[in-house]
Short mmCIF file of C-alpha atoms in Angstrom, two decimals:
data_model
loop_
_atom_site.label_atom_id
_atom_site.label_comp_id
_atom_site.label_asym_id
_atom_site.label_seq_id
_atom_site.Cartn_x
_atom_site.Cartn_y
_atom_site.Cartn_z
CA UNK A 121 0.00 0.00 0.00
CA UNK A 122 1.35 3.36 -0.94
CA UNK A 123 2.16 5.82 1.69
CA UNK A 124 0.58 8.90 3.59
CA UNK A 125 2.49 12.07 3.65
CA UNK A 126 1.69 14.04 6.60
CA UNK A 127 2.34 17.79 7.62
CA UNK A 128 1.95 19.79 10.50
CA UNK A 129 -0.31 23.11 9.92
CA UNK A 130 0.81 25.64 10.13
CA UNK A 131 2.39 26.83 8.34
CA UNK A 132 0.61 25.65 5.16
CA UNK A 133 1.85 24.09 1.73
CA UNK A 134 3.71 26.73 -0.80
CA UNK A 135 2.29 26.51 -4.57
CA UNK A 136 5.93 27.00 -6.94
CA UNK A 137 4.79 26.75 -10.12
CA UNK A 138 2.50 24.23 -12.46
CA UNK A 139 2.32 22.72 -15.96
CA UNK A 140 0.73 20.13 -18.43
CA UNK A 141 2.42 17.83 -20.66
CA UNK A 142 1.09 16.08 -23.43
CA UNK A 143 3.75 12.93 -23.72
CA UNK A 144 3.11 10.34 -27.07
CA UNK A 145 3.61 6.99 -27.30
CA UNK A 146 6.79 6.29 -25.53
CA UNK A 147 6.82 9.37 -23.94
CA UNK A 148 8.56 9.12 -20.03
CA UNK A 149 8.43 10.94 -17.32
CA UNK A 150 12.38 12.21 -16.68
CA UNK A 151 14.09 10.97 -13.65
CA UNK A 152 15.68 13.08 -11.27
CA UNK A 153 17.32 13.17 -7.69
CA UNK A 154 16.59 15.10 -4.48
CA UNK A 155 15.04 17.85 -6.63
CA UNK A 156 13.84 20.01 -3.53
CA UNK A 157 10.36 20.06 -4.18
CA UNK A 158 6.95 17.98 -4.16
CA UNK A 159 5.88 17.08 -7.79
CA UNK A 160 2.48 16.25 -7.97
CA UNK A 161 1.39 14.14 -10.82
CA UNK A 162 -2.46 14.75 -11.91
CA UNK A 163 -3.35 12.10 -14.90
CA UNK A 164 -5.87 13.10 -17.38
CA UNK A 165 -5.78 10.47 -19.71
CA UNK A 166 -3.36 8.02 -20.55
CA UNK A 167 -1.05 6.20 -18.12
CA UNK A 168 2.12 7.29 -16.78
CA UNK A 169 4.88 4.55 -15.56
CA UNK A 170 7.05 6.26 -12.61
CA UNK A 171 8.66 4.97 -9.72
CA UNK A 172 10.28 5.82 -6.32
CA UNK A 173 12.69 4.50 -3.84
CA UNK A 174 11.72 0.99 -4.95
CA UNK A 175 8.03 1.09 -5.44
CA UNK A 176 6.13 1.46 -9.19
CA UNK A 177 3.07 3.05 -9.54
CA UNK A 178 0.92 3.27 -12.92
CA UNK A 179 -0.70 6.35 -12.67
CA UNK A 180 -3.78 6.22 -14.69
CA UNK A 181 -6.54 9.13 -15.96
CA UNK A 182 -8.40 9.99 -12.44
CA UNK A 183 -5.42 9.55 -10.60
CA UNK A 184 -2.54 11.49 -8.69
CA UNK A 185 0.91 10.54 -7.12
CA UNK A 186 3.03 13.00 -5.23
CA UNK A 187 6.72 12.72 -5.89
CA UNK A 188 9.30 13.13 -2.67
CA UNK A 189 11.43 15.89 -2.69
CA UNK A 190 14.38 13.68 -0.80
CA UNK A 191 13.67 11.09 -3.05
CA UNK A 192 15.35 9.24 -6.72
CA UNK A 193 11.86 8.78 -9.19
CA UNK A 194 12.46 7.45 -12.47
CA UNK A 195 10.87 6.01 -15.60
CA UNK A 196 9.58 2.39 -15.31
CA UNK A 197 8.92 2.54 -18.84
CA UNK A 198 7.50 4.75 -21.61
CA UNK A 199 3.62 5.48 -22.38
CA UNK A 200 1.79 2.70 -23.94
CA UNK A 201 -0.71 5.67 -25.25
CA UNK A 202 -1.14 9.15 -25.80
CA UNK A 203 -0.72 10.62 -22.08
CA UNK A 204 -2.12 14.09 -20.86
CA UNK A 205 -1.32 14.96 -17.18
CA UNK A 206 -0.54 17.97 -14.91
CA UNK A 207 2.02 18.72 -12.97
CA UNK A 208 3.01 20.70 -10.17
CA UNK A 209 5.64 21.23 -7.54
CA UNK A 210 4.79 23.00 -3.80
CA UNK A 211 6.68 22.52 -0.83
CA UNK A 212 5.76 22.40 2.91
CA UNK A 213 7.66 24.83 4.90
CA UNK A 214 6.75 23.29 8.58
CA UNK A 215 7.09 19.90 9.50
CA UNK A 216 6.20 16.98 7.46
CA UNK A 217 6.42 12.65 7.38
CA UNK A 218 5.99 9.66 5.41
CA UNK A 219 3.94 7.01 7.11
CA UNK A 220 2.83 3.72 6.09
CA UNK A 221 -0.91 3.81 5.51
CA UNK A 222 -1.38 0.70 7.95
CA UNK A 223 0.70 2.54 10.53
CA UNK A 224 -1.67 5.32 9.45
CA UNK A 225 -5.02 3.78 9.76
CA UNK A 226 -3.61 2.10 13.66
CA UNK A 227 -2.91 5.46 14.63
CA UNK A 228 -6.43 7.28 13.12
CA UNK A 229 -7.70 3.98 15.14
CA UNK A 230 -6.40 4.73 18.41
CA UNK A 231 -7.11 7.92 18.74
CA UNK A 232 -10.44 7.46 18.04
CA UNK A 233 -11.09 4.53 20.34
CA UNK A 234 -9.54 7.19 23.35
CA UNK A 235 -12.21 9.76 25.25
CA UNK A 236 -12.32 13.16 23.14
CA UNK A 237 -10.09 15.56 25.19
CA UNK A 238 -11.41 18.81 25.65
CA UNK A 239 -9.94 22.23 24.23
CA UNK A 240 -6.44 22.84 24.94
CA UNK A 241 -6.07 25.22 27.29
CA UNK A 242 -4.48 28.16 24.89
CA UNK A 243 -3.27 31.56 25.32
CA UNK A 244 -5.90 34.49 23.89
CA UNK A 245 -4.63 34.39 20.02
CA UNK A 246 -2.60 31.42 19.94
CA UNK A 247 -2.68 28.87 17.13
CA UNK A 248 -3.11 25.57 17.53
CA UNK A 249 -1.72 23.34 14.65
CA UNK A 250 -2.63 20.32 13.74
CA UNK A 251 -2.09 17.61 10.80
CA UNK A 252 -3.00 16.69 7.14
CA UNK A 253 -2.71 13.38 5.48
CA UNK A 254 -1.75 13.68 1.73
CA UNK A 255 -2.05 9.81 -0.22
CA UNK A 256 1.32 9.38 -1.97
CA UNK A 257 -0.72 7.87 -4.47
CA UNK A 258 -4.38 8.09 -5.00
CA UNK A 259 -7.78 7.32 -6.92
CA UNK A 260 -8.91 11.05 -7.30
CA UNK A 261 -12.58 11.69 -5.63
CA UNK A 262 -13.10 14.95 -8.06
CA UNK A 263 -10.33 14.46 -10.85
CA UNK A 264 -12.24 16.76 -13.39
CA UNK A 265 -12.57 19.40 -10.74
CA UNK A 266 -9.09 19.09 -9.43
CA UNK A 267 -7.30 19.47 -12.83
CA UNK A 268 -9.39 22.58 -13.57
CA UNK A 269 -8.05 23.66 -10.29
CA UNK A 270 -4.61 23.32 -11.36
CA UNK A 271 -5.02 24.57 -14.59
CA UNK A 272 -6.55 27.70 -13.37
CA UNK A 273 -3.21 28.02 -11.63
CA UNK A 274 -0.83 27.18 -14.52
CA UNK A 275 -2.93 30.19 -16.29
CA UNK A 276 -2.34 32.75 -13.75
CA UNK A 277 1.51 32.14 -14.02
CA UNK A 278 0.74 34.40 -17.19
CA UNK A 279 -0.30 37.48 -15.16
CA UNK A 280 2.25 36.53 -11.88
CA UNK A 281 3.29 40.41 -12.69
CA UNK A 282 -0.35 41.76 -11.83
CA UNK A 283 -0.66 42.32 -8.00
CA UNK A 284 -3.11 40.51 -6.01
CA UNK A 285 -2.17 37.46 -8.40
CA UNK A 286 0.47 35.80 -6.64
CA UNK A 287 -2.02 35.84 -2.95
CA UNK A 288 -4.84 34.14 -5.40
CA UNK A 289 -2.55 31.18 -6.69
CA UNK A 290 -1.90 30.64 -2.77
CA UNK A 291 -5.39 30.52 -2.44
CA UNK A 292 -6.33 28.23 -5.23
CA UNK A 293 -3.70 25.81 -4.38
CA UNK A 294 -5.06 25.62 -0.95
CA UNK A 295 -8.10 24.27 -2.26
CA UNK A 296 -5.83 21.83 -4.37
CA UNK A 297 -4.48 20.32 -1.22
CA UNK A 298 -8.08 20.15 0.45
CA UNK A 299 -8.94 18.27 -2.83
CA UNK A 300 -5.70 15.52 -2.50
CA UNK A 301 -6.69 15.54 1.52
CA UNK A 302 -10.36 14.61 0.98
CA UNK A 303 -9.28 11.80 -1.72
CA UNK A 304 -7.32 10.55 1.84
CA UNK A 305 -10.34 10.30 3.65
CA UNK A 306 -12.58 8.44 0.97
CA UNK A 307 -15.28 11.06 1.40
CA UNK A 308 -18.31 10.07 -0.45
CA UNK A 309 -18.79 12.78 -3.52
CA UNK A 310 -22.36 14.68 -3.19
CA UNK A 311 -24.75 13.38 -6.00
CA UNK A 312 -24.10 16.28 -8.11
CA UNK A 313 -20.96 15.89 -8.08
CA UNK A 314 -20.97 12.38 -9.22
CA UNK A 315 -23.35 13.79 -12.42
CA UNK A 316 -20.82 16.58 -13.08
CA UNK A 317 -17.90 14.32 -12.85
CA UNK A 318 -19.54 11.41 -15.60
CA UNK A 319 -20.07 13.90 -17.43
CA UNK A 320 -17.35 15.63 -17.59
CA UNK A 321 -15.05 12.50 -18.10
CA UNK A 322 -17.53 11.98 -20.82
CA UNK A 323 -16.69 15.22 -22.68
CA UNK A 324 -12.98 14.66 -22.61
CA UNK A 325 -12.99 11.08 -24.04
CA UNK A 326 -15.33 12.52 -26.78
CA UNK A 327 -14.20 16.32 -26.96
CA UNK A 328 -13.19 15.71 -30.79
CA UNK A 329 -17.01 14.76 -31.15
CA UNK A 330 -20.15 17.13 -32.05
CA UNK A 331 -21.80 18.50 -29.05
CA UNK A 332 -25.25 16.73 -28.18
CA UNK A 333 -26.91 17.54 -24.82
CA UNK A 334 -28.97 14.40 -25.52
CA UNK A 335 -26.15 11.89 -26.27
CA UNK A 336 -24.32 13.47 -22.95
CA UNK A 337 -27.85 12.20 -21.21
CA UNK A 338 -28.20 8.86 -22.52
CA UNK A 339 -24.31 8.41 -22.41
CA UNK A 340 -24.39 8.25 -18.48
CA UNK A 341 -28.06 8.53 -17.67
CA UNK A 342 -28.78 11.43 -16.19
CA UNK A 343 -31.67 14.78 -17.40
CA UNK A 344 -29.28 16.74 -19.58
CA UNK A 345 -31.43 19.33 -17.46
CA UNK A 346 -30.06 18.18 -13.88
CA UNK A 347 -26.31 17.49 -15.94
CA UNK A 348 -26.73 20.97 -16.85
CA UNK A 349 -27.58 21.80 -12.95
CA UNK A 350 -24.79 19.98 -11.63
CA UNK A 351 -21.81 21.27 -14.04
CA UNK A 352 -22.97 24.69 -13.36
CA UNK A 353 -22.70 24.00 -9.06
CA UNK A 354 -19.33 22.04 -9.38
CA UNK A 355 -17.78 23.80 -12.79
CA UNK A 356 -19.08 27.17 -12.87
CA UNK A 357 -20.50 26.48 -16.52
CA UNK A 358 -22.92 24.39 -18.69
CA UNK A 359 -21.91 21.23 -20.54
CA UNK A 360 -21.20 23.10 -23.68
CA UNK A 361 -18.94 26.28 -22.30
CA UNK A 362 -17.10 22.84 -20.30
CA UNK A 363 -16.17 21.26 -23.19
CA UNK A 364 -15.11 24.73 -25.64
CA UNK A 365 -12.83 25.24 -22.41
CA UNK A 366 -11.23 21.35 -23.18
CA UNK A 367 -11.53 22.12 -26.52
CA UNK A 368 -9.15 25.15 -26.16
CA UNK A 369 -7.21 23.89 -23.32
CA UNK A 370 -6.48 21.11 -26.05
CA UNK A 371 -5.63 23.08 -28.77
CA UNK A 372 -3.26 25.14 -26.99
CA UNK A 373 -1.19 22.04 -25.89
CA UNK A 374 -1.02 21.38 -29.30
CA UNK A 375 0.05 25.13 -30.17
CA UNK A 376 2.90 24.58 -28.05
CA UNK A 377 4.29 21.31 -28.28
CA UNK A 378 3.73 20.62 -31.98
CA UNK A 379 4.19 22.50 -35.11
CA UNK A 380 0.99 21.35 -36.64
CA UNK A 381 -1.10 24.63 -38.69
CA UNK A 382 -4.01 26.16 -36.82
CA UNK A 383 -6.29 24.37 -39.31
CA UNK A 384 -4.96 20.70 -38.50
CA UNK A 385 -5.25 21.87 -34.73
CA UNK A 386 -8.77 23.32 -35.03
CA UNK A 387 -9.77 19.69 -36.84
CA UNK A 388 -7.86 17.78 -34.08
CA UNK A 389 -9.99 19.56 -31.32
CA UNK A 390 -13.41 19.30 -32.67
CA UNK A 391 -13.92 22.52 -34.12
CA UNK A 392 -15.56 22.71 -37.94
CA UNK A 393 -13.75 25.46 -39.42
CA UNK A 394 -10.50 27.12 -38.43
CA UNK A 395 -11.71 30.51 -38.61
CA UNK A 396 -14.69 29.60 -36.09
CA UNK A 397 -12.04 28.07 -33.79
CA UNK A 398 -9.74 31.11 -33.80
CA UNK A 399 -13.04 33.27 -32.99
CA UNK A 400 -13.16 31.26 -29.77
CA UNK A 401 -9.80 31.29 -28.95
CA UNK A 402 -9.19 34.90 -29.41
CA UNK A 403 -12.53 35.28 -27.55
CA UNK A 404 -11.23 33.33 -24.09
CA UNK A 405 -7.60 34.00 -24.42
CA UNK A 406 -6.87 37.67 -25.86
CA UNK A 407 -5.35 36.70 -29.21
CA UNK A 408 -4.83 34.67 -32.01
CA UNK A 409 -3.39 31.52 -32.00
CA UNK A 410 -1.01 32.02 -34.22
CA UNK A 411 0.05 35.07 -31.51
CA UNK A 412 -0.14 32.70 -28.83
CA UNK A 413 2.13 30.35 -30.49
CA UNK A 414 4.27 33.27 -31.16
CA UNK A 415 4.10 34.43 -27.59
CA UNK A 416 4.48 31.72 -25.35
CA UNK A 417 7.44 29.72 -25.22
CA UNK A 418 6.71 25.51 -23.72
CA UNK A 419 8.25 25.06 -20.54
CA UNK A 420 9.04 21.61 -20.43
CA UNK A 421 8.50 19.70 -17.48
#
């Protein structure tokens, strides 16, 4: 069984910077030593094959492994498909551990079996800290909503010079780390969430595909009504504004890591016609794509 990383709060976990990386077929992740940072590893689709201090992990779409930052990881082989996943390094700044999730659960166990103390007797306006179990590696309980979490962040590193930005990528990645923490405590996902997530799984195997609220329906059984209820409480938009996003989020990975025209990318991503794809990309991102290609220089990971 993999690991639990626990850390004493506070002070909390510090967001450093975020990416995504489409790898192809034989595509690895590079391996590195003691690289001073957690790398966390957010799967979309695809499998990656990386491994740590002796143990392998496949990390499939829907799920997450942190990487050590005391720690060799490495390769255990190249991807057997296509493979889309985020990635992003924080570190804690306080006190953290590695436990084995056995020794883990004994310990959740025992303190639970004990009487409930009462409130520490504090000073006025002292803190009192207290711990946070991160899985090493996990089966996501929101994947859809936790990559749009990160990729949110990975966009703001594009306006890091604005002020108020930096304090709002804190913020966000706070929420990230309440995300990996609930996945730790198998919470059951509300109802809606459980629509919004089918669906939205749905839309990214079949983002290529033409939009049909009624297909989405039958596809996982659910009102495309109540789908379109639940997307809007857990995404912030409809099914259709959900999957332009992918659409674009898409095509821009493709802007950057490939030197395929804006016609064969607007094709690749669903869209009809090129110039109705670079209306909607200019739209949500402030220019062309050919100026975004232009602009932005791939960081790789």
């Amino acid at each position: 069984m993999p690991p639990i990383i626990e850390f004493t709060a506070p002070p909390l976990p510090h967001y450093i910077v975020s990416g995504s990386t489409l790898l192809p077929v034989g595509g690895k992740h590079p391996s590195r030593q003691n690289i001073g940072a957690f790398d966390l590893l957010v799967v979309v689709s695809g499998c990656l094959y990386v491994g740590e201090e002796g143990r392998d992990y496949e990390v499939e779409s829907g799920h997450a492994l942190i990487l050590r930052p005391d720690c060799y990881h490495y390769a255990v082989e190249g991807c057997r498909e296509e493979t889309l996943h985020h990635w992003l390094h924080f570190q804690i700044l306080g006190d953290w551990r590695v436990v084995e999730e056995e020794e883990y659960r004994q310990q959740q166990g025992s303190y639970a079996d004990k009487e409930t103390p009462g409130p520490p007797a504090l000073r006025p306006f002292s803190v009192a800290p207290y711990t946070v179990p991160l899985p090493q590696f996990m089966k996501l309980a929101q994947p859809q909503k936790l990559a749009a979490a990160i990729g949110e962040l990975t966009e703001m590193n594009r306006s890091i010079h604005i002020s108020g930005v930096r304090l709002r990528q804190q913020a966000l990645f706070q929420e990230v780390i309440v995300q990996l923490s609930a996945s730790a405590g198998g919470d059951a996902p509300s109802p809606q969430s459980v629509c919004a997530e089918a669906a939205a799984s749905y839309l990214r195997k079949h983002y290529r595909e033409p939009f049909s609220a009624t297909k989405l329906g039958e596809s996982i059984n659910f009102h495309p009504v109540y789908i379109a209820r639940c997307m809007q409480k857990v995404f912030g938009c409809p099914p259709a504004v959900y999957l332009l996003r992918l659409r674009i989020q898409q095509s821009k990975l493709l802007l950057l890591q490939t030197d395929l025209t804006v016609e064969r990318i607007a094709e690749q991503v669903g869209f009809n016609t090129a110039s109705y794809f670079t209306a909607c990309f200019t739209k949500m991102e402030g220019l062309s794509p050919r100026k975004y290609r232009q602009r932005f220089f791939w960081n790789k990971h």
